[in-house]
PDB file of C-alpha atoms in Angstrom:
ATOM      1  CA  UNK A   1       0.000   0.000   0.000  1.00  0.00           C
ATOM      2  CA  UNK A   2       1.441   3.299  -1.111  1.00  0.00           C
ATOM      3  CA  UNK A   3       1.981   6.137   1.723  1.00  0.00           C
ATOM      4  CA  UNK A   4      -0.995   7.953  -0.085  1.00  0.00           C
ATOM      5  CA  UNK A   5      -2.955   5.588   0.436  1.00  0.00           C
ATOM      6  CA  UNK A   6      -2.276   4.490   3.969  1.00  0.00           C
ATOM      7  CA  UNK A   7      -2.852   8.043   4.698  1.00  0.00           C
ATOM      8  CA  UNK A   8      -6.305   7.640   3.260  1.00  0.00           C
ATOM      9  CA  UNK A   9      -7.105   5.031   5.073  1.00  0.00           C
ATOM     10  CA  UNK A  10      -6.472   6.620   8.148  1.00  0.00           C
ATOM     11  CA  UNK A  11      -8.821   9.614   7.272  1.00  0.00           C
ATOM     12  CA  UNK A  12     -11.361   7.117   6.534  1.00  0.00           C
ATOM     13  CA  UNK A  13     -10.681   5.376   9.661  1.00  0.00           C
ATOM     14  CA  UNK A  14     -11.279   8.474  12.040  1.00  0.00           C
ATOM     15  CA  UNK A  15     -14.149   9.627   9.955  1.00  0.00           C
ATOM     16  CA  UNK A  16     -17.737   9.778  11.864  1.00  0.00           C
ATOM     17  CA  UNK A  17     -20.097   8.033   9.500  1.00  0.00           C
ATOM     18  CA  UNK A  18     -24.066   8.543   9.662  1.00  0.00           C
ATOM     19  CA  UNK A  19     -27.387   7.009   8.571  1.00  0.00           C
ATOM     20  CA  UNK A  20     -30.561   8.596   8.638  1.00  0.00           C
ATOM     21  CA  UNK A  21     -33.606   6.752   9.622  1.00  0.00           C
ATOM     22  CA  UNK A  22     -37.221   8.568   9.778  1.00  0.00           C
ATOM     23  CA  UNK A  23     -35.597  11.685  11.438  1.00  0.00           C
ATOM     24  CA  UNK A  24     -33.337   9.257  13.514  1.00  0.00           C
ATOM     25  CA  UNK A  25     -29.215  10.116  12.781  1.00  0.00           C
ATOM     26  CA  UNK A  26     -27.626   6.416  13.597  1.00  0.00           C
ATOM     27  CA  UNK A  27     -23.568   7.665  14.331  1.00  0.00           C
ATOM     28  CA  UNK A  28     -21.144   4.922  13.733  1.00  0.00           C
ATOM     29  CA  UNK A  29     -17.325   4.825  13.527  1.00  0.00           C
ATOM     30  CA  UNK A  30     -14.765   2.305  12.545  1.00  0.00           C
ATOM     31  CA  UNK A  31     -13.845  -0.614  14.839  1.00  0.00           C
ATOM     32  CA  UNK A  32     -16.341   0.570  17.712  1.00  0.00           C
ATOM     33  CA  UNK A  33     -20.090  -1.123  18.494  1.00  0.00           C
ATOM     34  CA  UNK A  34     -22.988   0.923  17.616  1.00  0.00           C
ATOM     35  CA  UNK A  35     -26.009   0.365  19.313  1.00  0.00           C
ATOM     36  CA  UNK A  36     -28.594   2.127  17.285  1.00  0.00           C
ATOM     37  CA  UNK A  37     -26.767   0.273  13.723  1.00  0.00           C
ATOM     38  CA  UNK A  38     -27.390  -3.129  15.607  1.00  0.00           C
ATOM     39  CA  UNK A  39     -31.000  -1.753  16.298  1.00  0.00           C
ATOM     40  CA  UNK A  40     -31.097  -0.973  12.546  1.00  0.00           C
ATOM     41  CA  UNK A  41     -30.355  -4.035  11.355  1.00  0.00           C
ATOM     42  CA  UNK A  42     -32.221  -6.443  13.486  1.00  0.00           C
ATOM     43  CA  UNK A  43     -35.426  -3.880  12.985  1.00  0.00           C
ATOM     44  CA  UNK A  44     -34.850  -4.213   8.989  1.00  0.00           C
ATOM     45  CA  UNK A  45     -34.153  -7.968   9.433  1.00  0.00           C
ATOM     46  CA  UNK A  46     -30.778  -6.897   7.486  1.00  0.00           C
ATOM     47  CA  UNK A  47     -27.589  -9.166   8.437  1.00  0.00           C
ATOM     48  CA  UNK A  48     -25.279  -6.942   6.587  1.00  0.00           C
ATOM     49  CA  UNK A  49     -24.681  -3.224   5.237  1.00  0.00           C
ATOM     50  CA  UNK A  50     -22.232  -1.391   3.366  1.00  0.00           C
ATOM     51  CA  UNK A  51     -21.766   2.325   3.298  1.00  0.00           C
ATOM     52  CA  UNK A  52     -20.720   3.451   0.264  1.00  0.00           C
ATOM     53  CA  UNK A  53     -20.324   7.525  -1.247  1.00  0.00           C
ATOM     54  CA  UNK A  54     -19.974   9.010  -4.806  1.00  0.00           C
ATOM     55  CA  UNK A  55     -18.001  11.771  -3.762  1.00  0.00           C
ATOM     56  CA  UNK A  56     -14.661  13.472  -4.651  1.00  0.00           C
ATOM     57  CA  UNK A  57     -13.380  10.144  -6.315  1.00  0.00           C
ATOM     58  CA  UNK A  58     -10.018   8.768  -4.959  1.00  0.00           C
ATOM     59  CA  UNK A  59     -10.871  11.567  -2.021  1.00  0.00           C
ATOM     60  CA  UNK A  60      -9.800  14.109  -4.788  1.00  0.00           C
ATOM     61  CA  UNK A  61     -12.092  17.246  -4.413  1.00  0.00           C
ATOM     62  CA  UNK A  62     -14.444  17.118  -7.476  1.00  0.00           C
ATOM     63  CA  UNK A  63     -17.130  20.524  -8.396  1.00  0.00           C
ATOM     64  CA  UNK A  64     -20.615  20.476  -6.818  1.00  0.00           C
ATOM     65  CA  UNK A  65     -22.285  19.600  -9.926  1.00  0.00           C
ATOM     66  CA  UNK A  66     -19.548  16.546 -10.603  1.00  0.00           C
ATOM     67  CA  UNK A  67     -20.298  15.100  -7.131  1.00  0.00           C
ATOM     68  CA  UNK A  68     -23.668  15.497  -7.219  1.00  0.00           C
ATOM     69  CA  UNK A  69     -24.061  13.945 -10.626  1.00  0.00           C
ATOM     70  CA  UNK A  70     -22.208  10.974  -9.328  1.00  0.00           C
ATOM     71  CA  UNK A  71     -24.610  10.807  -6.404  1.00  0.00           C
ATOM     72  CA  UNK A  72     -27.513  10.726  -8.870  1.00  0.00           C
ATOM     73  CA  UNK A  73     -25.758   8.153 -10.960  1.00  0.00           C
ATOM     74  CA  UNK A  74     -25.155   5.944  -7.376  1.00  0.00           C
ATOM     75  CA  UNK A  75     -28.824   6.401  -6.238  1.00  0.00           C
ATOM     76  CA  UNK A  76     -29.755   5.014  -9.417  1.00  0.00           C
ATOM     77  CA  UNK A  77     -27.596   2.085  -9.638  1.00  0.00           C
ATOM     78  CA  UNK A  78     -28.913   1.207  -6.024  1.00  0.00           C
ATOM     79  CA  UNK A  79     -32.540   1.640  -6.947  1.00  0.00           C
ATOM     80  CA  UNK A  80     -31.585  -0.609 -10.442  1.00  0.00           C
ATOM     81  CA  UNK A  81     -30.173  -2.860  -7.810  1.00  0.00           C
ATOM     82  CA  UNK A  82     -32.887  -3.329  -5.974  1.00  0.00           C
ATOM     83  CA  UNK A  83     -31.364  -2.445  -2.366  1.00  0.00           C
ATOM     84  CA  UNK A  84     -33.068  -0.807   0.321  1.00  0.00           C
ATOM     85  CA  UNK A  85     -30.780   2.299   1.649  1.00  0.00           C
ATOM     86  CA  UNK A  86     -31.109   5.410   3.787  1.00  0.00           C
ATOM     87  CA  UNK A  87     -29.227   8.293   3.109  1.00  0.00           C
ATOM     88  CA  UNK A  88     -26.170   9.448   4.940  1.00  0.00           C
ATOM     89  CA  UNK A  89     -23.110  10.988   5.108  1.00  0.00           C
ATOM     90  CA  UNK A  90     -19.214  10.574   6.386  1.00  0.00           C
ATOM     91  CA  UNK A  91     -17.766  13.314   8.063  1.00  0.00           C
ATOM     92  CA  UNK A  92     -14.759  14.632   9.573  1.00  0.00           C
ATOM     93  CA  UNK A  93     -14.924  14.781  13.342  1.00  0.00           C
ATOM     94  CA  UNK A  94     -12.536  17.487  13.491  1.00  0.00           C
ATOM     95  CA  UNK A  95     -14.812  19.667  10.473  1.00  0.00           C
ATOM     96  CA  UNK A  96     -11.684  19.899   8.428  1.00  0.00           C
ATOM     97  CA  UNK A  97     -13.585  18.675   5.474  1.00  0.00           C
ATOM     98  CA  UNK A  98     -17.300  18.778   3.942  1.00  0.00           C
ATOM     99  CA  UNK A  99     -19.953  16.069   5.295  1.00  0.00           C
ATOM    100  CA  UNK A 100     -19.903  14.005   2.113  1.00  0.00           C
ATOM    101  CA  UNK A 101     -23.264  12.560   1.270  1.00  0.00           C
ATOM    102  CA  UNK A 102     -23.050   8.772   1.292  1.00  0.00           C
ATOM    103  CA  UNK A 103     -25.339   5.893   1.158  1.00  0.00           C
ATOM    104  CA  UNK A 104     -25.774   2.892   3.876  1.00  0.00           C
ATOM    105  CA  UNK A 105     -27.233  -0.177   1.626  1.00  0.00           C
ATOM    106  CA  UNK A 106     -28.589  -3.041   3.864  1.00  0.00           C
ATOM    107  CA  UNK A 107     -27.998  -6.466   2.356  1.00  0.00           C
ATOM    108  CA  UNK A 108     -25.972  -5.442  -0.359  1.00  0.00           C
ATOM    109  CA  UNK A 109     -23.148  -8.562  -1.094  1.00  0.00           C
ATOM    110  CA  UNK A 110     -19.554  -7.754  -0.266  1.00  0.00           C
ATOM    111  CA  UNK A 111     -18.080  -7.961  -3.597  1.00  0.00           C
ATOM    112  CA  UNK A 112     -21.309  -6.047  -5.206  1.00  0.00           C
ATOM    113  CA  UNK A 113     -20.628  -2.947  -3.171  1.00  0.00           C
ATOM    114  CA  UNK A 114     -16.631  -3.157  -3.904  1.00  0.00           C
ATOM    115  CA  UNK A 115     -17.514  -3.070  -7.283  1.00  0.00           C
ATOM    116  CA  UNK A 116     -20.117   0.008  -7.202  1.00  0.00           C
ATOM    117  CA  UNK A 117     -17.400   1.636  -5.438  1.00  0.00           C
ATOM    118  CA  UNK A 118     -14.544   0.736  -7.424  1.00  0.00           C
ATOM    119  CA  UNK A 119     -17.329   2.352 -10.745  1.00  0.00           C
ATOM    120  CA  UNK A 120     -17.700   5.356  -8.855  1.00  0.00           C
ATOM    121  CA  UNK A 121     -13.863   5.508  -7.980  1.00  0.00           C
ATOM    122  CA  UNK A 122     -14.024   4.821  -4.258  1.00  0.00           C
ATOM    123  CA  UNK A 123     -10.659   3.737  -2.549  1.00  0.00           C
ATOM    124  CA  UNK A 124     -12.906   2.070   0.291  1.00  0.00           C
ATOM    125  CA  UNK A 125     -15.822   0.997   2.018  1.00  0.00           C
ATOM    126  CA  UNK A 126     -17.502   0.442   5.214  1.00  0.00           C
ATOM    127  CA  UNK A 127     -18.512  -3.120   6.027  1.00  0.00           C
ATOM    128  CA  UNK A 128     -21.042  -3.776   8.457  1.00  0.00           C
ATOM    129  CA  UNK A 129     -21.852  -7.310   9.464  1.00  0.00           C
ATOM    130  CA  UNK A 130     -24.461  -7.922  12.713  1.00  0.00           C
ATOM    131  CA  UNK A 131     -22.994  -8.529  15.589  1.00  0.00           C
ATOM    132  CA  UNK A 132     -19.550  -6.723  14.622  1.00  0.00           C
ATOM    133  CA  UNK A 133     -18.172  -3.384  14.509  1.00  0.00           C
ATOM    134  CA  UNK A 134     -18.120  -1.492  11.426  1.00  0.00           C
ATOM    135  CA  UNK A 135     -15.406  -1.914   9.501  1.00  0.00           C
ATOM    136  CA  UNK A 136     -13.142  -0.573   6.834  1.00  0.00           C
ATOM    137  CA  UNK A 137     -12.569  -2.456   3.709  1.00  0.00           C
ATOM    138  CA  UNK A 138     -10.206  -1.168   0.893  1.00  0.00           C
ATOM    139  CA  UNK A 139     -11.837  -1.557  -2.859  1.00  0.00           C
ATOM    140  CA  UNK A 140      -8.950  -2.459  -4.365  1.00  0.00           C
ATOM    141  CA  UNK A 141      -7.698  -6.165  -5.286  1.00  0.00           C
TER     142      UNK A 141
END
């Protein structure tokens, strides 16, 4: 793994990610238990998750218009997918950067979300599988 990219990786790791459920905000971070995720998934009967983003590809600022396009184009593919998802977004917990809007997709297979990310030029994931703490998952072979 290049330094780059380790030094992505620990962005993504200390990010603060969030799900919003019927005016509910579900907080979850890498590597620690969420409550109100387990809550979410046993209530949807969902046994995994992914959370996935369009945004600033390769974590490379991109325009408004570019990023939002992309978020249109990963709403669709979702909806084409047929996976349920609420709406989100990953955020710096120091506010250094933009809340980006993101997607968590319940049931969504493991190597299906690596390869909507890896179209929408995402260098990782977050996993989610009941019972365990979120996790990040690079996109890459």
């Amino acid at each position: 793994m290049t330094q780059a990219m380790s030094r992505l990786m620990r962005v993504y790791a200390r990010a603060v990610y969030r799900a919003f459920d019927a005016g509910a905000v579900i907080e979850f971070s890498i590597g620690r238990p969420s409550l109100a995720l387990e809550a979410l998934l046993a209530r949807t009967g969902a046994t995994t998750a992914m959370f996935i983003t369009a945004y600033n590809s390769m974590s490379v600022p991109r325009p408004d218009p570019v990023n939002r396009a992309a978020d249109r184009a990963l709403r669709r593919a979702l909806r084409l997918g047929g996976w349920a998802c609420l709406a989100g977004e990953g955020a710096d917990p120091a506010g250094r950067w933009r809340p980006e809007p993101s997607f968590l997709v319940l049931n969504i297979g493991a190597a299906a979300a690596r390869t909507l990310a890896r179209r929408f030029g995402q260098a990782a994931i977050v996993a989610i599988r009941r019972g365990n703490p979120p996790r990040l998952v690079r996109t890459s072979k």
